[in-house]
GROMACS .gro file of C-alpha atoms in nm:
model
  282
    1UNK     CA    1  -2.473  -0.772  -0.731
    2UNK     CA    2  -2.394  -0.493  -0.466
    3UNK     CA    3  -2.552  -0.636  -0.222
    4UNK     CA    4  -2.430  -0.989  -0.269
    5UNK     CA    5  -2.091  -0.762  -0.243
    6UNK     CA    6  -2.202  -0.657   0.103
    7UNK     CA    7  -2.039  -0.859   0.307
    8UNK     CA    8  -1.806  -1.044   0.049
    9UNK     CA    9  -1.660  -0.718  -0.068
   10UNK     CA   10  -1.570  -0.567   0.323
   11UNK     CA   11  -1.393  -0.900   0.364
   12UNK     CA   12  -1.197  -0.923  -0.030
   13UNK     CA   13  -1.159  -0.624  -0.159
   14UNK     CA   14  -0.831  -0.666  -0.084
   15UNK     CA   15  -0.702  -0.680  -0.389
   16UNK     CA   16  -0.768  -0.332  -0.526
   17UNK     CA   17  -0.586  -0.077  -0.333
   18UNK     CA   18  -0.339  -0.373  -0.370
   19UNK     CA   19  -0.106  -0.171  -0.589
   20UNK     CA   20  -0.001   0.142  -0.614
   21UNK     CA   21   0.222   0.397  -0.415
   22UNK     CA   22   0.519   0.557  -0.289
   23UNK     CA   23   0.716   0.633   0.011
   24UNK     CA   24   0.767   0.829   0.247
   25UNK     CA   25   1.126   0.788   0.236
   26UNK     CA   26   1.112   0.831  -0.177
   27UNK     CA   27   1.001   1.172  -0.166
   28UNK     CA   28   1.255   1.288   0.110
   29UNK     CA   29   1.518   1.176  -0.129
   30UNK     CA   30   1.402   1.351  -0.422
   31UNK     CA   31   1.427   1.681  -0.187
   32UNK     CA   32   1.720   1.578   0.025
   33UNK     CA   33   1.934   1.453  -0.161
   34UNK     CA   34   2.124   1.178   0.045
   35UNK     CA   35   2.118   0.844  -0.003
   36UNK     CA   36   1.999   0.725   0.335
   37UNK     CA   37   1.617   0.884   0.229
   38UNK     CA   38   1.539   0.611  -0.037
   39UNK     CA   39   1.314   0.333   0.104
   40UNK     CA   40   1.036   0.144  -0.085
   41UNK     CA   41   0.911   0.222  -0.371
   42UNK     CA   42   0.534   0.068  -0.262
   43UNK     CA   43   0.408   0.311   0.000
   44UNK     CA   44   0.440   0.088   0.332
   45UNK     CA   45   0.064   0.037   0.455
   46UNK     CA   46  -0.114   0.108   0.209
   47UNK     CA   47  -0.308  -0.216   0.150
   48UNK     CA   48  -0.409  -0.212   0.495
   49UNK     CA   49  -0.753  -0.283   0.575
   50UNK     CA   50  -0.819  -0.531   0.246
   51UNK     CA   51  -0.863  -0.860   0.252
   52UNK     CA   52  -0.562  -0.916  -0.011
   53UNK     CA   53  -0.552  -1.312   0.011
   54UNK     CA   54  -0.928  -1.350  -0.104
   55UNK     CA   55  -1.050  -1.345  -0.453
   56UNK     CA   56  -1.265  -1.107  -0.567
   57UNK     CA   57  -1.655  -1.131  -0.679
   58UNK     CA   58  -1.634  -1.094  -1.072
   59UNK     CA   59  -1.613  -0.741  -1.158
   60UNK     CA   60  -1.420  -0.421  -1.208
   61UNK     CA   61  -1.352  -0.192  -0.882
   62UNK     CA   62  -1.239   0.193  -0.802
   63UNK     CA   63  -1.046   0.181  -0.524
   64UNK     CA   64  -0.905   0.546  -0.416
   65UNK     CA   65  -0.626   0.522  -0.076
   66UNK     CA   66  -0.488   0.824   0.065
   67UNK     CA   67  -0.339   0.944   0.332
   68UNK     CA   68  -0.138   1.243   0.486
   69UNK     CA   69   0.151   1.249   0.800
   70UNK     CA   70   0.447   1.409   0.972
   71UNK     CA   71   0.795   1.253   1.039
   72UNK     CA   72   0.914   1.462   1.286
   73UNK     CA   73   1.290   1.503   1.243
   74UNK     CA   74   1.496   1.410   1.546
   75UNK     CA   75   1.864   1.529   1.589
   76UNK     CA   76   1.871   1.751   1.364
   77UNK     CA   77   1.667   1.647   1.059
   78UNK     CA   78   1.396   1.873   0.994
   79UNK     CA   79   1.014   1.724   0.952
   80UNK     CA   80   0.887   1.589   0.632
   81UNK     CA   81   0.498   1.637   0.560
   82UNK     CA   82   0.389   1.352   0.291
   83UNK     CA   83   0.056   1.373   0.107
   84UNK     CA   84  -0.042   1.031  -0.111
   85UNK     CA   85  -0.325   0.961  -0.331
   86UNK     CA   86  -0.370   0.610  -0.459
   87UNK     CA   87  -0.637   0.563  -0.732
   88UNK     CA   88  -0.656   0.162  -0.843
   89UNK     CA   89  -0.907   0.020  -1.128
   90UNK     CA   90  -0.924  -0.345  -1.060
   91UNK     CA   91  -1.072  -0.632  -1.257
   92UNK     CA   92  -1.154  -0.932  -1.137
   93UNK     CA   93  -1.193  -1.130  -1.490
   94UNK     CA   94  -1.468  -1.470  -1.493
   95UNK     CA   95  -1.064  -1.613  -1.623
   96UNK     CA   96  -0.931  -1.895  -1.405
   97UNK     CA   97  -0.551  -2.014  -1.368
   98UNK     CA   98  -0.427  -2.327  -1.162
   99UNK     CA   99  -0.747  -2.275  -1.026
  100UNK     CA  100  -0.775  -1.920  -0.951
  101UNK     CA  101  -0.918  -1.584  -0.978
  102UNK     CA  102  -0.739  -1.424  -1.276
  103UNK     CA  103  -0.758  -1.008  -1.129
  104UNK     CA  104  -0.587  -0.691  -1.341
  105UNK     CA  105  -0.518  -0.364  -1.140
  106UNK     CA  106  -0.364  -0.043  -1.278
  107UNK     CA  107  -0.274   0.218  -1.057
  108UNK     CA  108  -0.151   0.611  -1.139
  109UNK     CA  109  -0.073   0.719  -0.779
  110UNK     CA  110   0.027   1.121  -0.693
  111UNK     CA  111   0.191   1.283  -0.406
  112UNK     CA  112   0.269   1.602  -0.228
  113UNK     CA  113   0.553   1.678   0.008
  114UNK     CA  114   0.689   1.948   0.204
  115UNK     CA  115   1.006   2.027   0.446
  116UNK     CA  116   0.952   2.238   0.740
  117UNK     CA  117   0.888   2.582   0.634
  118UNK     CA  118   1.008   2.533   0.263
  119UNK     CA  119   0.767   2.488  -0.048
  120UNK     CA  120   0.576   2.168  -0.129
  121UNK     CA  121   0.606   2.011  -0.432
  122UNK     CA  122   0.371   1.823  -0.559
  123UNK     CA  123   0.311   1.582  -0.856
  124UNK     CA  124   0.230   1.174  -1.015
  125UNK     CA  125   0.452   0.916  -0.905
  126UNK     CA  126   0.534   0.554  -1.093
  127UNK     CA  127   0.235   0.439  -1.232
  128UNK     CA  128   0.150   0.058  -1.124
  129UNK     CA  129   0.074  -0.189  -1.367
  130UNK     CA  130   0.012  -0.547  -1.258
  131UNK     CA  131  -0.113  -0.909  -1.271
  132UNK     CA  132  -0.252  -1.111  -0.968
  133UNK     CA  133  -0.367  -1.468  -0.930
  134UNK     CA  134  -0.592  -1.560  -0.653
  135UNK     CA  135  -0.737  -1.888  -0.473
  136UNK     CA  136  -0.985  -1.942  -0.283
  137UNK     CA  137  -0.874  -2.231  -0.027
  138UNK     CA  138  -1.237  -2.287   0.159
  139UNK     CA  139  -1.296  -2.233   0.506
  140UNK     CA  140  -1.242  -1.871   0.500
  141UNK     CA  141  -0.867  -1.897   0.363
  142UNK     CA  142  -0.753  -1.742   0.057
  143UNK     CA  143  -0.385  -1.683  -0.097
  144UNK     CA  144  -0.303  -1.463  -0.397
  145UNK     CA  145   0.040  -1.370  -0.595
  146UNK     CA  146   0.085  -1.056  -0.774
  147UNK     CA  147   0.325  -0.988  -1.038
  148UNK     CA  148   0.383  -0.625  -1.116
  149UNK     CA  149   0.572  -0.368  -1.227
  150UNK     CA  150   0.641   0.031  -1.162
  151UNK     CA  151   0.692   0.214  -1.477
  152UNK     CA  152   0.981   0.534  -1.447
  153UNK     CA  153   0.873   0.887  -1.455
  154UNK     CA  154   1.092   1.167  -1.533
  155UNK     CA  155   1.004   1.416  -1.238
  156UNK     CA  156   1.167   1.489  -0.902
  157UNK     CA  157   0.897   1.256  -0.693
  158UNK     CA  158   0.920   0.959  -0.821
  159UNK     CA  159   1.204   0.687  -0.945
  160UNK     CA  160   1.389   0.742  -1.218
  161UNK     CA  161   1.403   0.341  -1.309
  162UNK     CA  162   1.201   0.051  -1.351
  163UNK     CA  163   1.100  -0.142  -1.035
  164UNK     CA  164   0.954  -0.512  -1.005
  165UNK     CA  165   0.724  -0.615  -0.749
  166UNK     CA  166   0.574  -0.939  -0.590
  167UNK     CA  167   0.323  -0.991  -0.370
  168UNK     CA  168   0.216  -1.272  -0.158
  169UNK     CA  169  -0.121  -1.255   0.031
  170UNK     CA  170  -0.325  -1.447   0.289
  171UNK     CA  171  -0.665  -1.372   0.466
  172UNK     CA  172  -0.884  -1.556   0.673
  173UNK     CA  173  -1.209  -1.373   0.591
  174UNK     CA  174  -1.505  -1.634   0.768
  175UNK     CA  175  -1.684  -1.531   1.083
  176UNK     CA  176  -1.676  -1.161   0.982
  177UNK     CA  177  -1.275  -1.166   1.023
  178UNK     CA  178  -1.010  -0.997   0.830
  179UNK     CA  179  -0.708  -1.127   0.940
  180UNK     CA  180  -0.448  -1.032   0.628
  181UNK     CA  181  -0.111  -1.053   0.582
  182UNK     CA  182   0.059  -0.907   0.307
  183UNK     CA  183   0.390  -0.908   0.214
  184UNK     CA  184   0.545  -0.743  -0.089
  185UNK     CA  185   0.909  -0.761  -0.259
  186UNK     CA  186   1.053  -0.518  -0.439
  187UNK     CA  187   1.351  -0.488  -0.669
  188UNK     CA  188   1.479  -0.214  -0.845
  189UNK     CA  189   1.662  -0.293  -1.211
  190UNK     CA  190   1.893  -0.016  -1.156
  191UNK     CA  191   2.135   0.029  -0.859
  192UNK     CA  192   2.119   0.396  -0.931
  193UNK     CA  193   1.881   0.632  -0.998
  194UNK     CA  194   1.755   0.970  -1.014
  195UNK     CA  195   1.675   0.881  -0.592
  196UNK     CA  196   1.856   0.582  -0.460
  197UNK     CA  197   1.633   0.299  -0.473
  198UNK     CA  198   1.667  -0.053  -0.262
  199UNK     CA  199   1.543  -0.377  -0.315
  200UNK     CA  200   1.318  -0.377  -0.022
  201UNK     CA  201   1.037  -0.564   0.208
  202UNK     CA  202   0.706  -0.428   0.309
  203UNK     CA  203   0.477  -0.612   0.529
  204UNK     CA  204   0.136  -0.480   0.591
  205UNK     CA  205  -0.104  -0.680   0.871
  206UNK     CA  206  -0.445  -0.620   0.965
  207UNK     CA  207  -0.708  -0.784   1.189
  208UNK     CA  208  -1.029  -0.640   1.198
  209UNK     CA  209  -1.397  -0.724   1.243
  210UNK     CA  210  -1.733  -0.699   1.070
  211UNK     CA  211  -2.011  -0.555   1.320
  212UNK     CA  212  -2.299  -0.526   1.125
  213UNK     CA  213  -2.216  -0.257   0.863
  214UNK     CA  214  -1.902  -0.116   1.052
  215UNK     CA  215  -1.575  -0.269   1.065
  216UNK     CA  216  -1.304  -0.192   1.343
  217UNK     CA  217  -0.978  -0.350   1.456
  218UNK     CA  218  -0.572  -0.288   1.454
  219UNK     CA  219  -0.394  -0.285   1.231
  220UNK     CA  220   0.002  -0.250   1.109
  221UNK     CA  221   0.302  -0.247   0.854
  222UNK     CA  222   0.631  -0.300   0.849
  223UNK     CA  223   0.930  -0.214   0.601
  224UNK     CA  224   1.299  -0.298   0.561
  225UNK     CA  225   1.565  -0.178   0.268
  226UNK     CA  226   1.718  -0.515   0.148
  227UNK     CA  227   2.045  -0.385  -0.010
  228UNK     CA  228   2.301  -0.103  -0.027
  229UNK     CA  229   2.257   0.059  -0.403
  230UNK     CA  230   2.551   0.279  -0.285
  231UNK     CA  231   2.875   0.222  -0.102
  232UNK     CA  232   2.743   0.565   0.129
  233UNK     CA  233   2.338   0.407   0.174
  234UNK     CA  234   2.232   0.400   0.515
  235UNK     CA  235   1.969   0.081   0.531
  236UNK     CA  236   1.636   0.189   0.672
  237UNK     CA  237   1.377   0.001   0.858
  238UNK     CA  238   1.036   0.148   1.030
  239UNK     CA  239   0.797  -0.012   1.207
  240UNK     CA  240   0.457   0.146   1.292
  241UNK     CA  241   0.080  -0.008   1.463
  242UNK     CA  242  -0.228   0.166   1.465
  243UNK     CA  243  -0.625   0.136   1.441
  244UNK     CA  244  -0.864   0.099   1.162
  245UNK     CA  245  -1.239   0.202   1.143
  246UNK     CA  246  -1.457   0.135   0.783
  247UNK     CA  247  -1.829   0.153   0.713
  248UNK     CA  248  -1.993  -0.056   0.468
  249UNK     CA  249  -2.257   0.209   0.239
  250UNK     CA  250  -2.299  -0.131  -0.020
  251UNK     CA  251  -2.289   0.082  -0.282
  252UNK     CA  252  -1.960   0.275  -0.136
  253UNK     CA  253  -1.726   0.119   0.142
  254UNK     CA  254  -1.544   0.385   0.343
  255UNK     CA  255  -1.205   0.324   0.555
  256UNK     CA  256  -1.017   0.534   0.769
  257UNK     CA  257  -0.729   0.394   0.956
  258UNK     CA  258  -0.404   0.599   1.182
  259UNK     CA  259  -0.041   0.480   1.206
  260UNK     CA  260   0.260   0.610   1.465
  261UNK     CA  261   0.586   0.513   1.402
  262UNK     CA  262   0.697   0.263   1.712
  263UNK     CA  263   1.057   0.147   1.557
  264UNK     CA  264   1.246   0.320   1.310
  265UNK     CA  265   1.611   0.305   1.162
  266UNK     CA  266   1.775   0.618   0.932
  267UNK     CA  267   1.421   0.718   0.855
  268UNK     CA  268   1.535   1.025   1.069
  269UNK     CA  269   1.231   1.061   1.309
  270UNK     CA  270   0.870   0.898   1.371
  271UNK     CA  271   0.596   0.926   1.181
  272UNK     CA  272   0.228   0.932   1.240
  273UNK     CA  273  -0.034   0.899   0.960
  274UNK     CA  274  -0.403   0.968   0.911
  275UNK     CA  275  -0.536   0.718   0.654
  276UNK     CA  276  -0.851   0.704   0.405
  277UNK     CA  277  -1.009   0.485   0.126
  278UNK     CA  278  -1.328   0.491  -0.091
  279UNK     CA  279  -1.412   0.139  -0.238
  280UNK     CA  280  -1.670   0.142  -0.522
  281UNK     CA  281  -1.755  -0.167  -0.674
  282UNK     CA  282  -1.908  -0.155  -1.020
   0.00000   0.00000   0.00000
């Protein structure tokens, strides 16, 4: 089975790391206080790099993202440091609906985050809980939708409410392509929260290429608050490009990927990001 995953899994395993997260923007707003620091609550790029649109193989899957960075504050803000670790059990069930791929994931995500010179705090964030439906289309094409849902914790890192979130994703995976586009809507159920928390709009992109066992190619996100929770919120918006590199083990698939901020709005600087992800397939 793994190595009938070989190339199949480099190109699909999109779904797993599908679900999880935080953001940056979250965790300033748990230490900052002000309600222009909110942002998505699904860390924006972190399902870079999988091949989200494609079903996958039957099976269950441990896929582990993670990544650290530095927004450096400009005018006046001071930088934020921002440590995530993403740990998703997905299922991809022999269960069909309307013709495809019935998949389960589960996520319990954790973070760590630090202002200038001042302690870091560290602790879980909203677990991720969530249902997705994929097709495959032929020729390489493949769509999925994803239902899920962030559960509150009662901490200072994460949200303090319920949030809903829907995915839509498409990949072209023939030829040794990844060419993935993922976008993802969230909406909070309360307007107020421990943290302010937007309805927002992630959109994660990546085009890379299978050369023999190694896999290379750029890569990029996007992210945009929807709504004003408060009469005070400043909107943000960020976007950032960057490169991926993976290496397919069969047994183990590894990823590493970097991000730098090109565009950002009342995010309060630019950030750059150093990316990782184990994929184990069972």
């Amino acid at each position: 089975m793994l190595k009938q995953l070989g190339t199949k899994a480099r190109e699909s395993i999109g779904k797993l790391a599908l679900k999880s997260s935080v953001a940056v923007a979250a965790c300033v707003a748990a230490f900052c206080a002000t309600p222009a620091s909110a942002g998505s609550v699904t860390q924006p790029g972190e399902t870079i790099g999988l091949a989200v649109g494609a079903p996958l193989p039957e099976g269950v899957y441990f896929v582990d993202t993670f990544d650290w960075g530095v927004r450096r504050g400009e005018n006046g803000n001071p930088d934020v440091t921002l440590g995530v670790n993403i740990p998703v059990l997905a299922w991809s069930t022999p269960a069909k609906l309307l013709g495809a791929r019935v998949q389960l994931l589960a996520a319990l995500p954790a973070l760590e985050v630090g202002i200038e010179d001042a302690d870091h705090e560290n602790g879980m964030y909203n677990p991720f809980l969530a249902g997705q439906l994929a097709w495959d289309l032929g020729n390489g094409l493949g769509v999925s939708y994803l239902l899920g849902v962030y559960l509150p914790v009662g901490n200072r890192l994460g949200f303090d409410s319920t949030s809903i979130n829907q995915r839509l994703g498409i990949s072209y995976t023939a030829d040794d392509w990844n060419l993935t586009a993922n976008t993802i809507y969230g909406i909070n159920t309360r307007s107020v929260s421990k943290t302010v928390n937007p309805d927002f709009l992630n959109i994660d992109l990546t085009a890379t290429k299978n050369f023999g066992k190694w896999t290379v190619g750029p890569v990029g996100f996007a992210s945009w608050d929807l709504n004003k929770p408060t009469a005070n919120y400043a909107k943000q918006e960020q976007i950032a490009l960057g490169a991926l590199v993976g290496y397919n083990f069969e047994k183990i698939i590894l990823q590493g990927y970097l991000t730098r901020t090109v565009h950002e709005k009342n995010y309060g600087g630019d950030d750059t990001r150093a990316w990782g992800r184990v994929i184990i397939p069972f």
